[in-house]
JSON list of C-alpha atoms in Angstrom, two decimals:
[
{"chain": "R", "resi": 1, "resn": "MET", "atom": "CA", "xyz": [7.10, -30.72, -6.07]},
{"chain": "R", "resi": 2, "resn": "SER", "atom": "CA", "xyz": [4.68, -32.17, -2.95]},
{"chain": "R", "resi": 3, "resn": "GLN", "atom": "CA", "xyz": [0.35, -31.72, -4.49]},
{"chain": "R", "resi": 4, "resn": "ASP", "atom": "CA", "xyz": [-0.17, -30.75, -1.27]},
{"chain": "R", "resi": 5, "resn": "GLN", "atom": "CA", "xyz": [0.68, -27.41, -1.44]},
{"chain": "R", "resi": 6, "resn": "PRO", "atom": "CA", "xyz": [0.18, -24.25, 1.79]},
{"chain": "R", "resi": 7, "resn": "SER", "atom": "CA", "xyz": [-3.62, -22.29, 1.15]},
{"chain": "R", "resi": 8, "resn": "ASN", "atom": "CA", "xyz": [-2.72, -18.85, 2.51]},
{"chain": "R", "resi": 9, "resn": "ARG", "atom": "CA", "xyz": [0.19, -16.77, 2.78]},
{"chain": "R", "resi": 10, "resn": "VAL", "atom": "CA", "xyz": [2.06, -17.18, 5.75]},
{"chain": "R", "resi": 11, "resn": "ASP", "atom": "CA", "xyz": [2.53, -20.82, 5.47]},
{"chain": "R", "resi": 12, "resn": "ASP", "atom": "CA", "xyz": [4.08, -19.62, 1.88]},
{"chain": "R", "resi": 13, "resn": "LEU", "atom": "CA", "xyz": [6.15, -17.90, 3.62]},
{"chain": "R", "resi": 14, "resn": "ILE", "atom": "CA", "xyz": [6.98, -20.95, 6.30]},
{"chain": "R", "resi": 15, "resn": "ASP", "atom": "CA", "xyz": [7.92, -22.77, 3.20]},
{"chain": "R", "resi": 16, "resn": "GLN", "atom": "CA", "xyz": [9.78, -20.38, 1.51]},
{"chain": "R", "resi": 17, "resn": "ASN", "atom": "CA", "xyz": [12.09, -19.70, 4.47]},
{"chain": "R", "resi": 18, "resn": "LEU", "atom": "CA", "xyz": [11.82, -23.93, 5.43]},
{"chain": "R", "resi": 19, "resn": "ARG", "atom": "CA", "xyz": [13.70, -24.09, 1.39]},
{"chain": "R", "resi": 20, "resn": "ARG", "atom": "CA", "xyz": [16.27, -21.66, 2.32]},
{"chain": "R", "resi": 21, "resn": "VAL", "atom": "CA", "xyz": [17.41, -23.24, 5.37]},
{"chain": "R", "resi": 22, "resn": "TYR", "atom": "CA", "xyz": [17.34, -26.85, 2.74]},
{"chain": "R", "resi": 23, "resn": "ASP", "atom": "CA", "xyz": [18.64, -25.59, -0.52]},
{"chain": "R", "resi": 24, "resn": "ASP", "atom": "CA", "xyz": [21.85, -24.00, 1.43]},
{"chain": "R", "resi": 25, "resn": "VAL", "atom": "CA", "xyz": [23.00, -27.07, 2.16]},
{"chain": "R", "resi": 26, "resn": "LEU", "atom": "CA", "xyz": [21.47, -28.68, -1.17]},
{"chain": "R", "resi": 27, "resn": "GLN", "atom": "CA", "xyz": [24.37, -26.57, -2.45]},
{"chain": "R", "resi": 28, "resn": "GLU", "atom": "CA", "xyz": [27.05, -26.41, -0.67]},
{"chain": "R", "resi": 29, "resn": "ASP", "atom": "CA", "xyz": [30.15, -29.05, -1.87]},
{"chain": "R", "resi": 30, "resn": "VAL", "atom": "CA", "xyz": [29.85, -32.12, -0.76]},
{"chain": "R", "resi": 31, "resn": "PRO", "atom": "CA", "xyz": [33.32, -32.78, 1.29]},
{"chain": "R", "resi": 32, "resn": "ASP", "atom": "CA", "xyz": [35.13, -35.62, 0.10]},
{"chain": "R", "resi": 33, "resn": "ARG", "atom": "CA", "xyz": [34.90, -37.68, 3.04]},
{"chain": "R", "resi": 34, "resn": "PHE", "atom": "CA", "xyz": [31.82, -38.95, 1.63]},
{"chain": "R", "resi": 35, "resn": "ALA", "atom": "CA", "xyz": [33.38, -39.62, -2.02]},
{"chain": "R", "resi": 36, "resn": "LYS", "atom": "CA", "xyz": [36.24, -41.36, 0.55]},
{"chain": "R", "resi": 37, "resn": "LEU", "atom": "CA", "xyz": [33.28, -43.17, 2.17]},
{"chain": "R", "resi": 38, "resn": "LEU", "atom": "CA", "xyz": [32.26, -44.21, -0.66]},
{"chain": "R", "resi": 39, "resn": "ALA", "atom": "CA", "xyz": [35.72, -45.64, -2.46]},
{"chain": "R", "resi": 40, "resn": "GLN", "atom": "CA", "xyz": [36.34, -47.51, 1.07]},
{"chain": "R", "resi": 41, "resn": "LEU", "atom": "CA", "xyz": [32.67, -49.14, 0.98]},
{"chain": "R", "resi": 42, "resn": "GLU", "atom": "CA", "xyz": [33.31, -49.94, -2.48]},
{"chain": "R", "resi": 43, "resn": "ARG", "atom": "CA", "xyz": [36.67, -51.62, -1.45]},
{"chain": "R", "resi": 44, "resn": "GLY", "atom": "CA", "xyz": [34.75, -53.50, 0.98]},
{"chain": "R", "resi": 45, "resn": "SER", "atom": "CA", "xyz": [36.61, -51.96, 4.37]},
{"chain": "R", "resi": 46, "resn": "ALA", "atom": "CA", "xyz": [34.01, -50.46, 6.21]},
{"chain": "R", "resi": 47, "resn": "PRO", "atom": "CA", "xyz": [35.10, -47.78, 8.61]},
{"chain": "R", "resi": 48, "resn": "GLU", "atom": "CA", "xyz": [34.32, -47.08, 12.36]},
{"chain": "R", "resi": 49, "resn": "PRO", "atom": "CA", "xyz": [30.92, -45.47, 13.06]},
{"chain": "R", "resi": 50, "resn": "ALA", "atom": "CA", "xyz": [31.64, -41.59, 12.41]},
{"chain": "R", "resi": 51, "resn": "ASP", "atom": "CA", "xyz": [30.03, -41.01, 15.62]},
{"chain": "R", "resi": 52, "resn": "ALA", "atom": "CA", "xyz": [32.46, -43.28, 18.24]},
{"chain": "R", "resi": 53, "resn": "GLU", "atom": "CA", "xyz": [33.46, -41.42, 21.80]},
{"chain": "R", "resi": 54, "resn": "GLY", "atom": "CA", "xyz": [36.40, -39.14, 20.74]},
{"chain": "R", "resi": 55, "resn": "SER", "atom": "CA", "xyz": [37.11, -40.11, 17.40]},
{"chain": "R", "resi": 56, "resn": "LYS", "atom": "CA", "xyz": [35.98, -36.43, 16.43]},
{"chain": "S", "resi": 1, "resn": "MET", "atom": "CA", "xyz": [7.70, -52.26, 2.42]},
{"chain": "S", "resi": 2, "resn": "THR", "atom": "CA", "xyz": [10.30, -53.42, 2.17]},
{"chain": "S", "resi": 3, "resn": "ASP", "atom": "CA", "xyz": [10.04, -55.62, -1.18]},
{"chain": "S", "resi": 4, "resn": "ALA", "atom": "CA", "xyz": [13.67, -57.87, -1.15]},
{"chain": "S", "resi": 5, "resn": "SER", "atom": "CA", "xyz": [12.65, -59.43, -4.35]},
{"chain": "S", "resi": 6, "resn": "ASP", "atom": "CA", "xyz": [15.54, -60.72, -6.22]},
{"chain": "S", "resi": 7, "resn": "ALA", "atom": "CA", "xyz": [14.13, -59.42, -9.10]},
{"chain": "S", "resi": 8, "resn": "PRO", "atom": "CA", "xyz": [14.65, -55.15, -10.41]},
{"chain": "S", "resi": 9, "resn": "ILE", "atom": "CA", "xyz": [12.94, -53.55, -12.04]},
{"chain": "S", "resi": 10, "resn": "PRO", "atom": "CA", "xyz": [14.27, -53.73, -15.35]},
{"chain": "S", "resi": 11, "resn": "GLY", "atom": "CA", "xyz": [16.39, -50.14, -16.29]},
{"chain": "S", "resi": 12, "resn": "ALA", "atom": "CA", "xyz": [16.52, -49.16, -12.74]},
{"chain": "S", "resi": 13, "resn": "PRO", "atom": "CA", "xyz": [19.55, -47.39, -11.63]},
{"chain": "S", "resi": 14, "resn": "ASP", "atom": "CA", "xyz": [22.20, -49.53, -9.88]},
{"chain": "S", "resi": 15, "resn": "PRO", "atom": "CA", "xyz": [21.66, -48.71, -6.29]},
{"chain": "S", "resi": 16, "resn": "ARG", "atom": "CA", "xyz": [25.54, -48.61, -5.07]},
{"chain": "S", "resi": 17, "resn": "LYS", "atom": "CA", "xyz": [26.06, -45.61, -7.73]},
{"chain": "S", "resi": 18, "resn": "GLU", "atom": "CA", "xyz": [22.48, -43.85, -6.56]},
{"chain": "S", "resi": 19, "resn": "ILE", "atom": "CA", "xyz": [23.23, -43.38, -3.73]},
{"chain": "S", "resi": 20, "resn": "VAL", "atom": "CA", "xyz": [26.02, -40.95, -4.59]},
{"chain": "S", "resi": 21, "resn": "GLU", "atom": "CA", "xyz": [23.19, -38.85, -5.77]},
{"chain": "S", "resi": 22, "resn": "HIS", "atom": "CA", "xyz": [21.25, -37.86, -2.56]},
{"chain": "S", "resi": 23, "resn": "LEU", "atom": "CA", "xyz": [24.17, -36.78, -0.45]},
{"chain": "S", "resi": 24, "resn": "PRO", "atom": "CA", "xyz": [23.66, -33.67, -0.91]},
{"chain": "S", "resi": 25, "resn": "ALA", "atom": "CA", "xyz": [19.57, -34.29, 0.77]},
{"chain": "S", "resi": 26, "resn": "MET", "atom": "CA", "xyz": [20.89, -36.34, 3.21]},
{"chain": "S", "resi": 27, "resn": "ARG", "atom": "CA", "xyz": [22.98, -33.71, 4.51]},
{"chain": "S", "resi": 28, "resn": "ALA", "atom": "CA", "xyz": [20.96, -30.90, 3.95]},
{"chain": "S", "resi": 29, "resn": "PHE", "atom": "CA", "xyz": [18.12, -33.14, 6.01]},
{"chain": "S", "resi": 30, "resn": "ALA", "atom": "CA", "xyz": [20.66, -34.39, 8.77]},
{"chain": "S", "resi": 31, "resn": "VAL", "atom": "CA", "xyz": [21.66, -29.94, 8.92]},
{"chain": "S", "resi": 32, "resn": "SER", "atom": "CA", "xyz": [17.53, -29.61, 9.46]},
{"chain": "S", "resi": 33, "resn": "LEU", "atom": "CA", "xyz": [17.05, -32.21, 12.33]},
{"chain": "S", "resi": 34, "resn": "THR", "atom": "CA", "xyz": [20.64, -31.42, 14.24]},
{"chain": "S", "resi": 35, "resn": "ARG", "atom": "CA", "xyz": [20.67, -27.54, 13.22]},
{"chain": "S", "resi": 36, "resn": "ASN", "atom": "CA", "xyz": [24.16, -28.56, 13.38]},
{"chain": "S", "resi": 37, "resn": "ALA", "atom": "CA", "xyz": [26.49, -29.20, 10.67]},
{"chain": "S", "resi": 38, "resn": "SER", "atom": "CA", "xyz": [29.40, -31.10, 12.10]},
{"chain": "S", "resi": 39, "resn": "LEU", "atom": "CA", "xyz": [27.19, -33.40, 13.73]},
{"chain": "S", "resi": 40, "resn": "ALA", "atom": "CA", "xyz": [24.74, -33.42, 10.31]},
{"chain": "S", "resi": 41, "resn": "ASP", "atom": "CA", "xyz": [27.41, -35.18, 8.59]},
{"chain": "S", "resi": 42, "resn": "ASP", "atom": "CA", "xyz": [28.38, -37.31, 11.30]},
{"chain": "S", "resi": 43, "resn": "MET", "atom": "CA", "xyz": [25.84, -38.77, 11.25]},
{"chain": "S", "resi": 44, "resn": "VAL", "atom": "CA", "xyz": [24.86, -38.88, 7.60]},
{"chain": "S", "resi": 45, "resn": "GLN", "atom": "CA", "xyz": [28.37, -40.77, 7.51]},
{"chain": "S", "resi": 46, "resn": "ASP", "atom": "CA", "xyz": [27.21, -43.45, 10.16]},
{"chain": "S", "resi": 47, "resn": "ALA", "atom": "CA", "xyz": [23.26, -43.51, 7.99]},
{"chain": "S", "resi": 48, "resn": "LEU", "atom": "CA", "xyz": [25.58, -44.01, 4.50]},
{"chain": "S", "resi": 49, "resn": "VAL", "atom": "CA", "xyz": [26.98, -46.97, 5.96]},
{"chain": "S", "resi": 50, "resn": "LYS", "atom": "CA", "xyz": [24.50, -48.72, 7.31]},
{"chain": "S", "resi": 51, "resn": "ALA", "atom": "CA", "xyz": [22.14, -48.29, 3.59]},
{"chain": "S", "resi": 52, "resn": "TRP", "atom": "CA", "xyz": [25.11, -49.81, 1.96]},
{"chain": "S", "resi": 53, "resn": "SER", "atom": "CA", "xyz": [25.36, -52.92, 4.27]},
{"chain": "S", "resi": 54, "resn": "ASN", "atom": "CA", "xyz": [21.66, -52.87, 3.71]},
{"chain": "S", "resi": 55, "resn": "LEU", "atom": "CA", "xyz": [21.57, -52.33, 0.11]},
{"chain": "S", "resi": 56, "resn": "ASP", "atom": "CA", "xyz": [20.60, -55.89, -0.46]},
{"chain": "S", "resi": 57, "resn": "LYS", "atom": "CA", "xyz": [17.00, -54.80, 1.12]},
{"chain": "S", "resi": 58, "resn": "PHE", "atom": "CA", "xyz": [16.44, -52.00, -1.07]},
{"chain": "S", "resi": 59, "resn": "LYS", "atom": "CA", "xyz": [14.54, -52.21, -4.35]},
{"chain": "S", "resi": 60, "resn": "PRO", "atom": "CA", "xyz": [16.12, -50.37, -7.18]},
{"chain": "S", "resi": 61, "resn": "GLY", "atom": "CA", "xyz": [14.12, -47.89, -9.39]},
{"chain": "S", "resi": 62, "resn": "THR", "atom": "CA", "xyz": [11.92, -47.28, -5.68]},
{"chain": "S", "resi": 63, "resn": "ASN", "atom": "CA", "xyz": [12.25, -43.98, -3.75]},
{"chain": "S", "resi": 64, "resn": "MET", "atom": "CA", "xyz": [15.46, -44.26, -2.57]},
{"chain": "S", "resi": 65, "resn": "ARG", "atom": "CA", "xyz": [15.75, -40.64, -1.22]},
{"chain": "S", "resi": 66, "resn": "ALA", "atom": "CA", "xyz": [12.45, -41.35, 1.09]},
{"chain": "S", "resi": 67, "resn": "TRP", "atom": "CA", "xyz": [14.52, -44.68, 2.30]},
{"chain": "S", "resi": 68, "resn": "LEU", "atom": "CA", "xyz": [17.66, -43.07, 2.93]},
{"chain": "S", "resi": 69, "resn": "PHE", "atom": "CA", "xyz": [15.77, -40.50, 4.94]},
{"chain": "S", "resi": 70, "resn": "THR", "atom": "CA", "xyz": [14.03, -43.76, 7.10]},
{"chain": "S", "resi": 71, "resn": "ILE", "atom": "CA", "xyz": [17.73, -44.62, 7.36]},
{"chain": "S", "resi": 72, "resn": "LEU", "atom": "CA", "xyz": [18.53, -41.20, 9.21]},
{"chain": "S", "resi": 73, "resn": "ARG", "atom": "CA", "xyz": [16.26, -40.58, 11.16]},
{"chain": "S", "resi": 74, "resn": "ASN", "atom": "CA", "xyz": [17.02, -43.76, 12.77]},
{"chain": "S", "resi": 75, "resn": "THR", "atom": "CA", "xyz": [20.62, -42.85, 12.77]},
{"chain": "S", "resi": 76, "resn": "TYR", "atom": "CA", "xyz": [19.27, -39.25, 14.33]},
{"chain": "S", "resi": 77, "resn": "TYR", "atom": "CA", "xyz": [17.14, -41.02, 16.65]},
{"chain": "S", "resi": 78, "resn": "SER", "atom": "CA", "xyz": [18.83, -43.47, 18.02]},
{"chain": "S", "resi": 79, "resn": "ASN", "atom": "CA", "xyz": [22.12, -41.44, 18.72]},
{"chain": "S", "resi": 80, "resn": "ARG", "atom": "CA", "xyz": [20.19, -39.08, 20.57]},
{"chain": "S", "resi": 81, "resn": "ARG", "atom": "CA", "xyz": [19.04, -41.96, 22.78]},
{"chain": "S", "resi": 82, "resn": "LYS", "atom": "CA", "xyz": [22.44, -42.89, 23.66]},
{"chain": "S", "resi": 83, "resn": "ALA", "atom": "CA", "xyz": [24.60, -40.07, 23.37]},
{"chain": "S", "resi": 84, "resn": "LYS", "atom": "CA", "xyz": [21.25, -37.66, 24.44]},
{"chain": "S", "resi": 85, "resn": "ARG", "atom": "CA", "xyz": [23.10, -34.43, 22.96]},
{"chain": "S", "resi": 86, "resn": "GLU", "atom": "CA", "xyz": [21.27, -31.19, 23.27]},
{"chain": "S", "resi": 87, "resn": "VAL", "atom": "CA", "xyz": [21.79, -28.68, 20.41]},
{"chain": "S", "resi": 88, "resn": "PRO", "atom": "CA", "xyz": [23.05, -26.09, 22.12]},
{"chain": "S", "resi": 89, "resn": "ASP", "atom": "CA", "xyz": [20.01, -23.18, 22.18]},
{"chain": "S", "resi": 90, "resn": "THR", "atom": "CA", "xyz": [21.32, -19.36, 22.90]},
{"chain": "S", "resi": 91, "resn": "ASP", "atom": "CA", "xyz": [17.80, -18.62, 24.26]},
{"chain": "S", "resi": 92, "resn": "GLY", "atom": "CA", "xyz": [18.68, -15.92, 26.63]},
{"chain": "S", "resi": 93, "resn": "VAL", "atom": "CA", "xyz": [19.98, -13.73, 24.12]},
{"chain": "S", "resi": 94, "resn": "ILE", "atom": "CA", "xyz": [17.79, -14.72, 21.61]},
{"chain": "S", "resi": 95, "resn": "THR", "atom": "CA", "xyz": [14.72, -14.41, 23.02]},
{"chain": "S", "resi": 96, "resn": "ALA", "atom": "CA", "xyz": [14.11, -10.84, 23.06]},
{"chain": "S", "resi": 97, "resn": "SER", "atom": "CA", "xyz": [13.93, -10.49, 19.20]},
{"chain": "S", "resi": 98, "resn": "LEU", "atom": "CA", "xyz": [11.32, -13.53, 18.63]},
{"chain": "S", "resi": 99, "resn": "SER", "atom": "CA", "xyz": [8.99, -11.25, 20.01]},
{"chain": "S", "resi": 100, "resn": "ARG", "atom": "CA", "xyz": [9.46, -8.95, 17.34]},
{"chain": "S", "resi": 101, "resn": "LYS", "atom": "CA", "xyz": [7.32, -8.25, 14.35]},
{"chain": "S", "resi": 102, "resn": "PRO", "atom": "CA", "xyz": [9.23, -7.58, 10.78]},
{"chain": "S", "resi": 103, "resn": "ASP", "atom": "CA", "xyz": [10.08, -4.67, 10.49]},
{"chain": "S", "resi": 104, "resn": "HIS", "atom": "CA", "xyz": [7.87, -2.49, 8.15]},
{"chain": "S", "resi": 105, "resn": "ASP", "atom": "CA", "xyz": [10.16, -2.05, 5.35]},
{"chain": "S", "resi": 106, "resn": "GLY", "atom": "CA", "xyz": [9.58, -5.40, 4.35]},
{"chain": "S", "resi": 107, "resn": "ARG", "atom": "CA", "xyz": [12.88, -7.05, 5.90]},
{"chain": "S", "resi": 108, "resn": "LEU", "atom": "CA", "xyz": [11.09, -10.62, 7.88]},
{"chain": "S", "resi": 109, "resn": "ASN", "atom": "CA", "xyz": [14.30, -10.74, 9.68]},
{"chain": "S", "resi": 110, "resn": "LEU", "atom": "CA", "xyz": [15.55, -14.85, 8.16]},
{"chain": "S", "resi": 111, "resn": "MET", "atom": "CA", "xyz": [17.57, -15.33, 11.49]},
{"chain": "S", "resi": 112, "resn": "ASP", "atom": "CA", "xyz": [14.42, -14.94, 13.87]},
{"chain": "S", "resi": 113, "resn": "PHE", "atom": "CA", "xyz": [12.64, -17.72, 11.68]},
{"chain": "S", "resi": 114, "resn": "GLU", "atom": "CA", "xyz": [16.41, -20.36, 11.74]},
{"chain": "S", "resi": 115, "resn": "THR", "atom": "CA", "xyz": [15.96, -19.25, 16.03]},
{"chain": "S", "resi": 116, "resn": "ALA", "atom": "CA", "xyz": [12.18, -20.05, 15.60]},
{"chain": "S", "resi": 117, "resn": "PHE", "atom": "CA", "xyz": [12.33, -23.28, 13.35]},
{"chain": "S", "resi": 118, "resn": "GLU", "atom": "CA", "xyz": [14.70, -25.01, 16.06]},
{"chain": "S", "resi": 119, "resn": "LYS", "atom": "CA", "xyz": [12.96, -23.71, 18.72]},
{"chain": "S", "resi": 120, "resn": "LEU", "atom": "CA", "xyz": [9.68, -26.87, 17.68]},
{"chain": "S", "resi": 121, "resn": "PRO", "atom": "CA", "xyz": [9.81, -30.40, 18.48]},
{"chain": "S", "resi": 122, "resn": "GLU", "atom": "CA", "xyz": [11.34, -32.33, 15.99]},
{"chain": "S", "resi": 123, "resn": "GLU", "atom": "CA", "xyz": [9.17, -34.09, 15.12]},
{"chain": "S", "resi": 124, "resn": "GLN", "atom": "CA", "xyz": [7.64, -31.30, 13.54]},
{"chain": "S", "resi": 125, "resn": "ARG", "atom": "CA", "xyz": [11.02, -30.38, 12.91]},
{"chain": "S", "resi": 126, "resn": "GLU", "atom": "CA", "xyz": [11.42, -32.92, 10.26]},
{"chain": "S", "resi": 127, "resn": "ALA", "atom": "CA", "xyz": [7.90, -32.49, 9.03]},
{"chain": "S", "resi": 128, "resn": "LEU", "atom": "CA", "xyz": [8.31, -29.49, 7.83]},
{"chain": "S", "resi": 129, "resn": "ILE", "atom": "CA", "xyz": [11.68, -30.25, 5.77]},
{"chain": "S", "resi": 130, "resn": "LEU", "atom": "CA", "xyz": [10.05, -33.73, 4.61]},
{"chain": "S", "resi": 131, "resn": "VAL", "atom": "CA", "xyz": [6.90, -31.71, 3.43]},
{"chain": "S", "resi": 132, "resn": "GLY", "atom": "CA", "xyz": [7.48, -28.09, 3.10]},
{"chain": "S", "resi": 133, "resn": "ALA", "atom": "CA", "xyz": [11.35, -28.39, 2.14]},
{"chain": "S", "resi": 134, "resn": "SER", "atom": "CA", "xyz": [11.90, -31.93, 0.44]},
{"chain": "S", "resi": 135, "resn": "GLY", "atom": "CA", "xyz": [9.13, -31.96, -1.88]},
{"chain": "S", "resi": 136, "resn": "PHE", "atom": "CA", "xyz": [7.90, -35.05, -0.43]},
{"chain": "S", "resi": 137, "resn": "ALA", "atom": "CA", "xyz": [4.78, -35.74, -0.45]},
{"chain": "S", "resi": 138, "resn": "TYR", "atom": "CA", "xyz": [2.34, -36.21, 3.07]},
{"chain": "S", "resi": 139, "resn": "GLU", "atom": "CA", "xyz": [2.44, -40.39, 2.26]},
{"chain": "S", "resi": 140, "resn": "GLU", "atom": "CA", "xyz": [6.33, -40.20, 1.39]},
{"chain": "S", "resi": 141, "resn": "ALA", "atom": "CA", "xyz": [6.95, -38.44, 4.44]},
{"chain": "S", "resi": 142, "resn": "ALA", "atom": "CA", "xyz": [4.37, -40.60, 6.40]},
{"chain": "S", "resi": 143, "resn": "GLU", "atom": "CA", "xyz": [6.11, -43.05, 5.14]},
{"chain": "S", "resi": 144, "resn": "THR", "atom": "CA", "xyz": [9.34, -41.95, 6.00]},
{"chain": "S", "resi": 145, "resn": "CYS", "atom": "CA", "xyz": [8.17, -41.77, 10.05]},
{"chain": "S", "resi": 146, "resn": "GLY", "atom": "CA", "xyz": [6.16, -44.32, 10.42]},
{"chain": "S", "resi": 147, "resn": "VAL", "atom": "CA", "xyz": [3.94, -42.35, 11.25]},
{"chain": "S", "resi": 148, "resn": "ALA", "atom": "CA", "xyz": [0.16, -42.50, 9.82]},
{"chain": "S", "resi": 149, "resn": "VAL", "atom": "CA", "xyz": [-0.67, -39.32, 6.81]},
{"chain": "S", "resi": 150, "resn": "GLY", "atom": "CA", "xyz": [-2.56, -37.45, 9.72]},
{"chain": "S", "resi": 151, "resn": "THR", "atom": "CA", "xyz": [-0.07, -37.45, 12.31]},
{"chain": "S", "resi": 152, "resn": "ILE", "atom": "CA", "xyz": [2.27, -35.70, 9.25]},
{"chain": "S", "resi": 153, "resn": "LYS", "atom": "CA", "xyz": [-0.52, -33.31, 8.70]},
{"chain": "S", "resi": 154, "resn": "SER", "atom": "CA", "xyz": [-0.98, -32.54, 12.13]},
{"chain": "S", "resi": 155, "resn": "ARG", "atom": "CA", "xyz": [2.87, -32.27, 12.97]},
{"chain": "S", "resi": 156, "resn": "VAL", "atom": "CA", "xyz": [3.26, -29.80, 9.55]},
{"chain": "S", "resi": 157, "resn": "ASN", "atom": "CA", "xyz": [0.37, -27.74, 10.98]},
{"chain": "S", "resi": 158, "resn": "ARG", "atom": "CA", "xyz": [1.34, -27.49, 14.97]},
{"chain": "S", "resi": 159, "resn": "GLY", "atom": "CA", "xyz": [4.96, -27.17, 13.11]},
{"chain": "S", "resi": 160, "resn": "ARG", "atom": "CA", "xyz": [3.67, -23.94, 11.27]},
{"chain": "S", "resi": 161, "resn": "ALA", "atom": "CA", "xyz": [0.80, -22.49, 14.29]},
{"chain": "S", "resi": 162, "resn": "LYS", "atom": "CA", "xyz": [4.42, -22.48, 15.90]},
{"chain": "S", "resi": 163, "resn": "LEU", "atom": "CA", "xyz": [6.67, -20.72, 13.84]},
{"chain": "S", "resi": 164, "resn": "VAL", "atom": "CA", "xyz": [3.66, -18.19, 12.78]},
{"chain": "S", "resi": 165, "resn": "GLU", "atom": "CA", "xyz": [3.77, -17.72, 16.58]},
{"chain": "S", "resi": 166, "resn": "LEU", "atom": "CA", "xyz": [7.17, -17.75, 17.85]},
{"chain": "S", "resi": 167, "resn": "MET", "atom": "CA", "xyz": [7.54, -15.43, 14.92]},
{"chain": "S", "resi": 168, "resn": "GLY", "atom": "CA", "xyz": [4.58, -12.59, 16.16]},
{"chain": "S", "resi": 169, "resn": "MET", "atom": "CA", "xyz": [3.32, -12.60, 12.78]},
{"chain": "S", "resi": 170, "resn": "SER", "atom": "CA", "xyz": [0.43, -12.42, 11.43]},
{"chain": "S", "resi": 171, "resn": "GLN", "atom": "CA", "xyz": [-1.48, -13.26, 8.33]},
{"chain": "S", "resi": 172, "resn": "GLU", "atom": "CA", "xyz": [-1.60, -9.35, 7.43]},
{"chain": "S", "resi": 173, "resn": "ASP", "atom": "CA", "xyz": [2.32, -9.63, 8.24]},
{"chain": "S", "resi": 174, "resn": "ALA", "atom": "CA", "xyz": [2.85, -12.26, 5.26]},
{"chain": "S", "resi": 175, "resn": "PHE", "atom": "CA", "xyz": [0.51, -10.34, 3.39]},
{"chain": "S", "resi": 176, "resn": "GLU", "atom": "CA", "xyz": [3.00, -7.00, 2.53]},
{"chain": "S", "resi": 177, "resn": "LEU", "atom": "CA", "xyz": [5.83, -9.86, 2.47]},
{"chain": "S", "resi": 178, "resn": "THR", "atom": "CA", "xyz": [5.07, -11.84, -0.34]},
{"chain": "S", "resi": 179, "resn": "ASP", "atom": "CA", "xyz": [4.81, -9.11, -2.64]},
{"chain": "S", "resi": 180, "resn": "PRO", "atom": "CA", "xyz": [6.68, -9.76, -5.40]},
{"chain": "S", "resi": 181, "resn": "ALA", "atom": "CA", "xyz": [8.61, -7.29, -4.68]},
{"chain": "S", "resi": 182, "resn": "THR", "atom": "CA", "xyz": [9.56, -7.34, -1.33]},
{"chain": "S", "resi": 183, "resn": "MET", "atom": "CA", "xyz": [10.43, -10.72, -2.25]},
{"chain": "S", "resi": 184, "resn": "ALA", "atom": "CA", "xyz": [12.76, -10.28, -4.50]},
{"chain": "S", "resi": 185, "resn": "VAL", "atom": "CA", "xyz": [14.35, -7.43, -1.78]},
{"chain": "S", "resi": 186, "resn": "VAL", "atom": "CA", "xyz": [14.59, -10.45, 0.53]},
{"chain": "S", "resi": 187, "resn": "SER", "atom": "CA", "xyz": [15.58, -12.77, -1.64]},
{"chain": "S", "resi": 188, "resn": "SER", "atom": "CA", "xyz": [18.38, -10.42, -2.69]},
{"chain": "S", "resi": 189, "resn": "MET", "atom": "CA", "xyz": [19.31, -9.92, 1.24]},
{"chain": "S", "resi": 190, "resn": "GLN", "atom": "CA", "xyz": [19.60, -13.39, 1.60]},
{"chain": "S", "resi": 191, "resn": "ASN", "atom": "CA", "xyz": [22.09, -14.37, -0.98]},
{"chain": "S", "resi": 192, "resn": "GLY", "atom": "CA", "xyz": [24.34, -11.36, 0.65]},
{"chain": "S", "resi": 193, "resn": "SER", "atom": "CA", "xyz": [23.91, -12.57, 4.35]},
{"chain": "S", "resi": 194, "resn": "LEU", "atom": "CA", "xyz": [24.89, -15.75, 5.74]}
]
């Protein structure tokens, strides 16, 4: 945990909300696409970047 | 400080295997930046490809999360420059609720926080997420963002001040809202709501 802690209640409340926003995603299951991607990378077949126009 | 020396730290984890441990955090940071889940995952994918091809530049045993976050934010900013893509902004509908103070029964309107957060400039959002949510020290956040520690602190402070202003909060409101009984209510509401 960061040693730079907020020193008042407003900051504390903001940090709790920041963590909530962050933790919501942190606790999701990681989509399969990433496991597949890592497997591809291990095999040495680098995929196209995801932001190629029209690829989605 | 990218040390490309060939000598790994003894006992250091294999970076290739360690990356997967950081995926949830990468996604969380990406969502905080983009405010858009599918953009975020595309960004994480790009960052993973870049990280993999640059693994030789990473020194095993050093702070991989900060290294991955650096690649992620670089991906974000370069994609933004290319696409000039704006996150959808629901200004008109939401603005009216921003000036409303938290309800007196202690419920903090959580949608207001997210809406206010989206209104911050991205360098303040990322500074707040790194320091306030990811648990980075100011020095780590500064290094990840490629700026001085003082700059990060300033962004964090300005970001917090802006959030307070946007949500119409005061120290008194926060006092009411952070007593343990109230926070218990708030967190059980958070678990039940989207």
